[in-house]
mmCIF file of C-alpha atoms in Angstrom:
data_model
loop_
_atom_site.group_PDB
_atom_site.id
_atom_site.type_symbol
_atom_site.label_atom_id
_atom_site.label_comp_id
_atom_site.label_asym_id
_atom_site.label_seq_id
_atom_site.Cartn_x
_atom_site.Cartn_y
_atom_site.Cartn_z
ATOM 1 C CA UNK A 1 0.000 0.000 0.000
ATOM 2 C CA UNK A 2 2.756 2.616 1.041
ATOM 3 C CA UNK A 3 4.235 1.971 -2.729
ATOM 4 C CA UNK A 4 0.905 3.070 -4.094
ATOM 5 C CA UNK A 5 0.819 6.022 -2.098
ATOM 6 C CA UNK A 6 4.197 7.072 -2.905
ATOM 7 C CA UNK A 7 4.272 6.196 -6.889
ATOM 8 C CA UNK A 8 1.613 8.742 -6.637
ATOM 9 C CA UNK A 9 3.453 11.345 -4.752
ATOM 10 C CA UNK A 10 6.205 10.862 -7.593
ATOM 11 C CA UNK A 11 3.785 11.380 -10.640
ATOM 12 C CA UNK A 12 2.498 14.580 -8.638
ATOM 13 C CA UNK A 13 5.677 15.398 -9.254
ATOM 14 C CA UNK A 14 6.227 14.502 -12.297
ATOM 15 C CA UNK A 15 2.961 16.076 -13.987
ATOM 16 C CA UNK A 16 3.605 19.166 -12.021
ATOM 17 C CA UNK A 17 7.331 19.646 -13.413
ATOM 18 C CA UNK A 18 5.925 19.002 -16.882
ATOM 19 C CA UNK A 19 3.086 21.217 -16.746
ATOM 20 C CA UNK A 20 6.098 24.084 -15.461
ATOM 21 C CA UNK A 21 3.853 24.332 -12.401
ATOM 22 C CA UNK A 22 6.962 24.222 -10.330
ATOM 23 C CA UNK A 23 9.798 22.173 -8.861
ATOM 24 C CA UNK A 24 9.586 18.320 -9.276
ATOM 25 C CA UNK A 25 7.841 17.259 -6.069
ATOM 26 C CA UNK A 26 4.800 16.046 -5.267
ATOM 27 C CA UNK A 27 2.458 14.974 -1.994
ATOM 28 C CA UNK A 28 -0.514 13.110 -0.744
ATOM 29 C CA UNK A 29 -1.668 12.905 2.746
ATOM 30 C CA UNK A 30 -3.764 9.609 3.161
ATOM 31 C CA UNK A 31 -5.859 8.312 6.170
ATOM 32 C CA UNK A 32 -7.118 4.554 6.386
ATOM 33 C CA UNK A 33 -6.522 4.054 3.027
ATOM 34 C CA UNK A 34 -7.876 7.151 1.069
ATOM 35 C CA UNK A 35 -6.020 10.159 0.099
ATOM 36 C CA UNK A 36 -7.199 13.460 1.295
ATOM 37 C CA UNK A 37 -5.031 15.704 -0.209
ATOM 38 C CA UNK A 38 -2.769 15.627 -2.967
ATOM 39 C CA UNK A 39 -0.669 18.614 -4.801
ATOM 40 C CA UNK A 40 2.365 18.830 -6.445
ATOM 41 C CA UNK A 41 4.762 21.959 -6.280
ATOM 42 C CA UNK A 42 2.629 24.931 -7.396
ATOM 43 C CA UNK A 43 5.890 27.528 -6.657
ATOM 44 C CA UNK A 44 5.937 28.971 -9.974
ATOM 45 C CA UNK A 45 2.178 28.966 -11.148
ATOM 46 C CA UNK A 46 1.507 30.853 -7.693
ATOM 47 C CA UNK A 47 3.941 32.621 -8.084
ATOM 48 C CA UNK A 48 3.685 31.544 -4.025
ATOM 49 C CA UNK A 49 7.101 30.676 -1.992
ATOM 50 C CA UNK A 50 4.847 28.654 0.142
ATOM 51 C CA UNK A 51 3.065 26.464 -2.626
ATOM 52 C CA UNK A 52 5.041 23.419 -1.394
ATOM 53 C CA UNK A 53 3.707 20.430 -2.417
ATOM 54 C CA UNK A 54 3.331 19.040 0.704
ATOM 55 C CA UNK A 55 1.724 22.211 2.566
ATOM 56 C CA UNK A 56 -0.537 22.325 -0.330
ATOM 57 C CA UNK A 57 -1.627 18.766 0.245
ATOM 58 C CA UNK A 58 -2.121 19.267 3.937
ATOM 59 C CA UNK A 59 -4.414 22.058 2.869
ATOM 60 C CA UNK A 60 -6.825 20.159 0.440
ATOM 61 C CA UNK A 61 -6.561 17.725 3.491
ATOM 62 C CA UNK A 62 -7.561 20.328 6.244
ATOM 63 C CA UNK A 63 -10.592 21.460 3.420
ATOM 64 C CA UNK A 64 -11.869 17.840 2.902
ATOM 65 C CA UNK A 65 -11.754 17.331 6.739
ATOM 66 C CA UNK A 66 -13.059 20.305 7.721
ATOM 67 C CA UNK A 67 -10.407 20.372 10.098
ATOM 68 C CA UNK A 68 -6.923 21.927 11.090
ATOM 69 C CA UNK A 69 -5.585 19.011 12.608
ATOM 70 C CA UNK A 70 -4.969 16.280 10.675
ATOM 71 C CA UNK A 71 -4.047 13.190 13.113
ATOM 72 C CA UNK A 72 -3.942 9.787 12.336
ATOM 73 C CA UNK A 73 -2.689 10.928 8.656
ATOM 74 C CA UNK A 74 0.077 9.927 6.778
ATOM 75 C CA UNK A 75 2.435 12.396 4.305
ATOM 76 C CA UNK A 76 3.740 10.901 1.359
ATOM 77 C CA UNK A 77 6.463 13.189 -0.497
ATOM 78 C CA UNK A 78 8.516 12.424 -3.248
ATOM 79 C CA UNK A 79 11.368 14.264 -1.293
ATOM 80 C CA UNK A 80 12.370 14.881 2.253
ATOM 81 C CA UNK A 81 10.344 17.960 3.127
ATOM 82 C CA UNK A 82 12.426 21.045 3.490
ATOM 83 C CA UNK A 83 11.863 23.173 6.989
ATOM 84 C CA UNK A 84 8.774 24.708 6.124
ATOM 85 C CA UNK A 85 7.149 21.746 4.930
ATOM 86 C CA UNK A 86 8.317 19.875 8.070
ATOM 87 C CA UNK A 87 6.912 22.574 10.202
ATOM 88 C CA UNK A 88 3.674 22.542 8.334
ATOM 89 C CA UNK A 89 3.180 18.664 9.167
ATOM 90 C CA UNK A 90 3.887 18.924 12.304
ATOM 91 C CA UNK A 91 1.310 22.048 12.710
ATOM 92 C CA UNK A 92 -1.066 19.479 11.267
ATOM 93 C CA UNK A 93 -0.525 17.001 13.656
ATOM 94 C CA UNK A 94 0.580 14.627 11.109
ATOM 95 C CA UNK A 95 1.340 10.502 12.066
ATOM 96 C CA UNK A 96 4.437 10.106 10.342
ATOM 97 C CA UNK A 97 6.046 11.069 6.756
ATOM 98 C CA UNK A 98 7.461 8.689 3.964
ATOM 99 C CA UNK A 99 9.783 10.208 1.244
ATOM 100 C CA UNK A 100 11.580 9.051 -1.757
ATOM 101 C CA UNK A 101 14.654 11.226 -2.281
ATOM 102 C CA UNK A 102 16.736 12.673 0.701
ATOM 103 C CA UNK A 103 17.444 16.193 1.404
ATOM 104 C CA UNK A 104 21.149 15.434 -0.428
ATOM 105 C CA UNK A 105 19.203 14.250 -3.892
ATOM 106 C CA UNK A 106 17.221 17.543 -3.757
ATOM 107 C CA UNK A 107 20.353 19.493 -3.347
ATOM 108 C CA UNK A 108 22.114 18.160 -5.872
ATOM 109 C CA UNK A 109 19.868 19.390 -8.414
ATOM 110 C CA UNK A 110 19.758 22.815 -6.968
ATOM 111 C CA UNK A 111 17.329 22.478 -4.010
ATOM 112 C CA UNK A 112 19.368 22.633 -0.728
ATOM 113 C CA UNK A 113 17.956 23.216 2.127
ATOM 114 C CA UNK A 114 21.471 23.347 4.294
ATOM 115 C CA UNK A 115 21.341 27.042 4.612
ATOM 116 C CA UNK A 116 18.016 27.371 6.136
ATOM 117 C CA UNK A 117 18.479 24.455 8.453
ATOM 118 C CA UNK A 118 22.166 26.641 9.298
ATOM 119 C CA UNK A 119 20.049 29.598 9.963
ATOM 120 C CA UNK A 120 18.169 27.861 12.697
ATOM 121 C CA UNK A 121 20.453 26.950 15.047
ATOM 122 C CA UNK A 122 21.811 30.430 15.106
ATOM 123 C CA UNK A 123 20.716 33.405 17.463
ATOM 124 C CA UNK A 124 17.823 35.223 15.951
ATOM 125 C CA UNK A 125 19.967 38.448 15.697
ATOM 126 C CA UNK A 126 22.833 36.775 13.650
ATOM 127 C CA UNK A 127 20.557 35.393 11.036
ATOM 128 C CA UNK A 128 20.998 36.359 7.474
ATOM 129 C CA UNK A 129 17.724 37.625 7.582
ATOM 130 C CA UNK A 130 17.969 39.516 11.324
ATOM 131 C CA UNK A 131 15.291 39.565 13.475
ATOM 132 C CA UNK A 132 14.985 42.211 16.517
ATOM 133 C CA UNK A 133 12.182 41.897 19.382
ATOM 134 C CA UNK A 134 10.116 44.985 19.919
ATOM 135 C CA UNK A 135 7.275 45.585 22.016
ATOM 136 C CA UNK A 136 7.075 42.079 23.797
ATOM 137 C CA UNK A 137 5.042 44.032 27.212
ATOM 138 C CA UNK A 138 2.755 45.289 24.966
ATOM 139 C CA UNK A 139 1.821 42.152 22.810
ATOM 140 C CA UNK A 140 1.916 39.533 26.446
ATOM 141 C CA UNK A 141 -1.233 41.650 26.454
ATOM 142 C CA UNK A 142 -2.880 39.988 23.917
ATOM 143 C CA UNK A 143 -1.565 36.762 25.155
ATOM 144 C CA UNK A 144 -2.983 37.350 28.743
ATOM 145 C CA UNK A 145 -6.429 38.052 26.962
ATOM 146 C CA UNK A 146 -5.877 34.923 24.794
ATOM 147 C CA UNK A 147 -5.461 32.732 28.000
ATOM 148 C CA UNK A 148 -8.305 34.217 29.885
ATOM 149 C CA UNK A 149 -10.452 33.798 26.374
ATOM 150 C CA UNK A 150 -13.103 30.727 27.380
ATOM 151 C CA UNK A 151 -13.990 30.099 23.938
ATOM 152 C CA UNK A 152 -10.556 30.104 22.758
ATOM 153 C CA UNK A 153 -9.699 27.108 20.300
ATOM 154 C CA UNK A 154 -5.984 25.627 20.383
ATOM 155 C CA UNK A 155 -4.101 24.156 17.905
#
């Protein structure tokens, strides 16, 4: 069954790629059997950083759920999912992830991922993109209120 799930994930990304939708990678998020979600890398056709194929598969998921989390799910990727994508499953609540080609494979062909995992373990402040706190008392705030909210929903 996972080979199923993942051929598709790799035609995803092989349509997409053809169609010059975006990079070659493609996604499906499946629970007990059916797929939810499924996208392949909409980057270019967006014109949208963020049109992963895998966040864009957890999204149809989330819309055919009706739901933000998606637990109990599985992500199949044609590649290792870069940060973003990573962050976006576990946001989701995802089960676990199966991928074809490893973060190395997707550099080699010009997709590499080192820098930004790099940037991470730095201090926010030495960054290559910098990033400087301002008005923390003022925004606790709105996290006070949040906390105190009774109708509040987490995720």
């Amino acid at each position: 069954m996972h080979a199923r799930f993942m051929a598709e994930a790799i035609s995803l990304a092989s349509k997409g790629m053809g169609d010059g939708l975006g990079g070659p990678f493609g996604a499906v998020v499946v629970r007990d059997g059916e797929i939810l979600g499924r996208a392949c890398n909409d980057v270019i056709a967006l014109r949208d950083p963020t049109a992963h194929a895998e966040v864009q598969a957890i999204r149809m998921a989330c819309r055919n759920l009706n739901d933000f989390h998606l637990e109990g799910c599985t992500l199949y990727c044609s590649c290792e999912p870069c940060p973003m994508c990573l962050g976006a499953a576990y946001w989701a609540r995802i089960a676990r992830i199966y991928y074809a080609a490893g973060q190395e494979d997707a550099a080699h062909i010009g997709f590499d991922d080192a820098a930004i995992y790099s940037e991470l373990s730095l201090e926010p402040g030495r960054r290559r993109i910098p990033m400087f706190q301002l008005m923390r008392n003022e925004v606790l705030e709105v996290f006070a209120r949040w906390q105190e909210k009774p109708d509040r929903t987490l995720y």
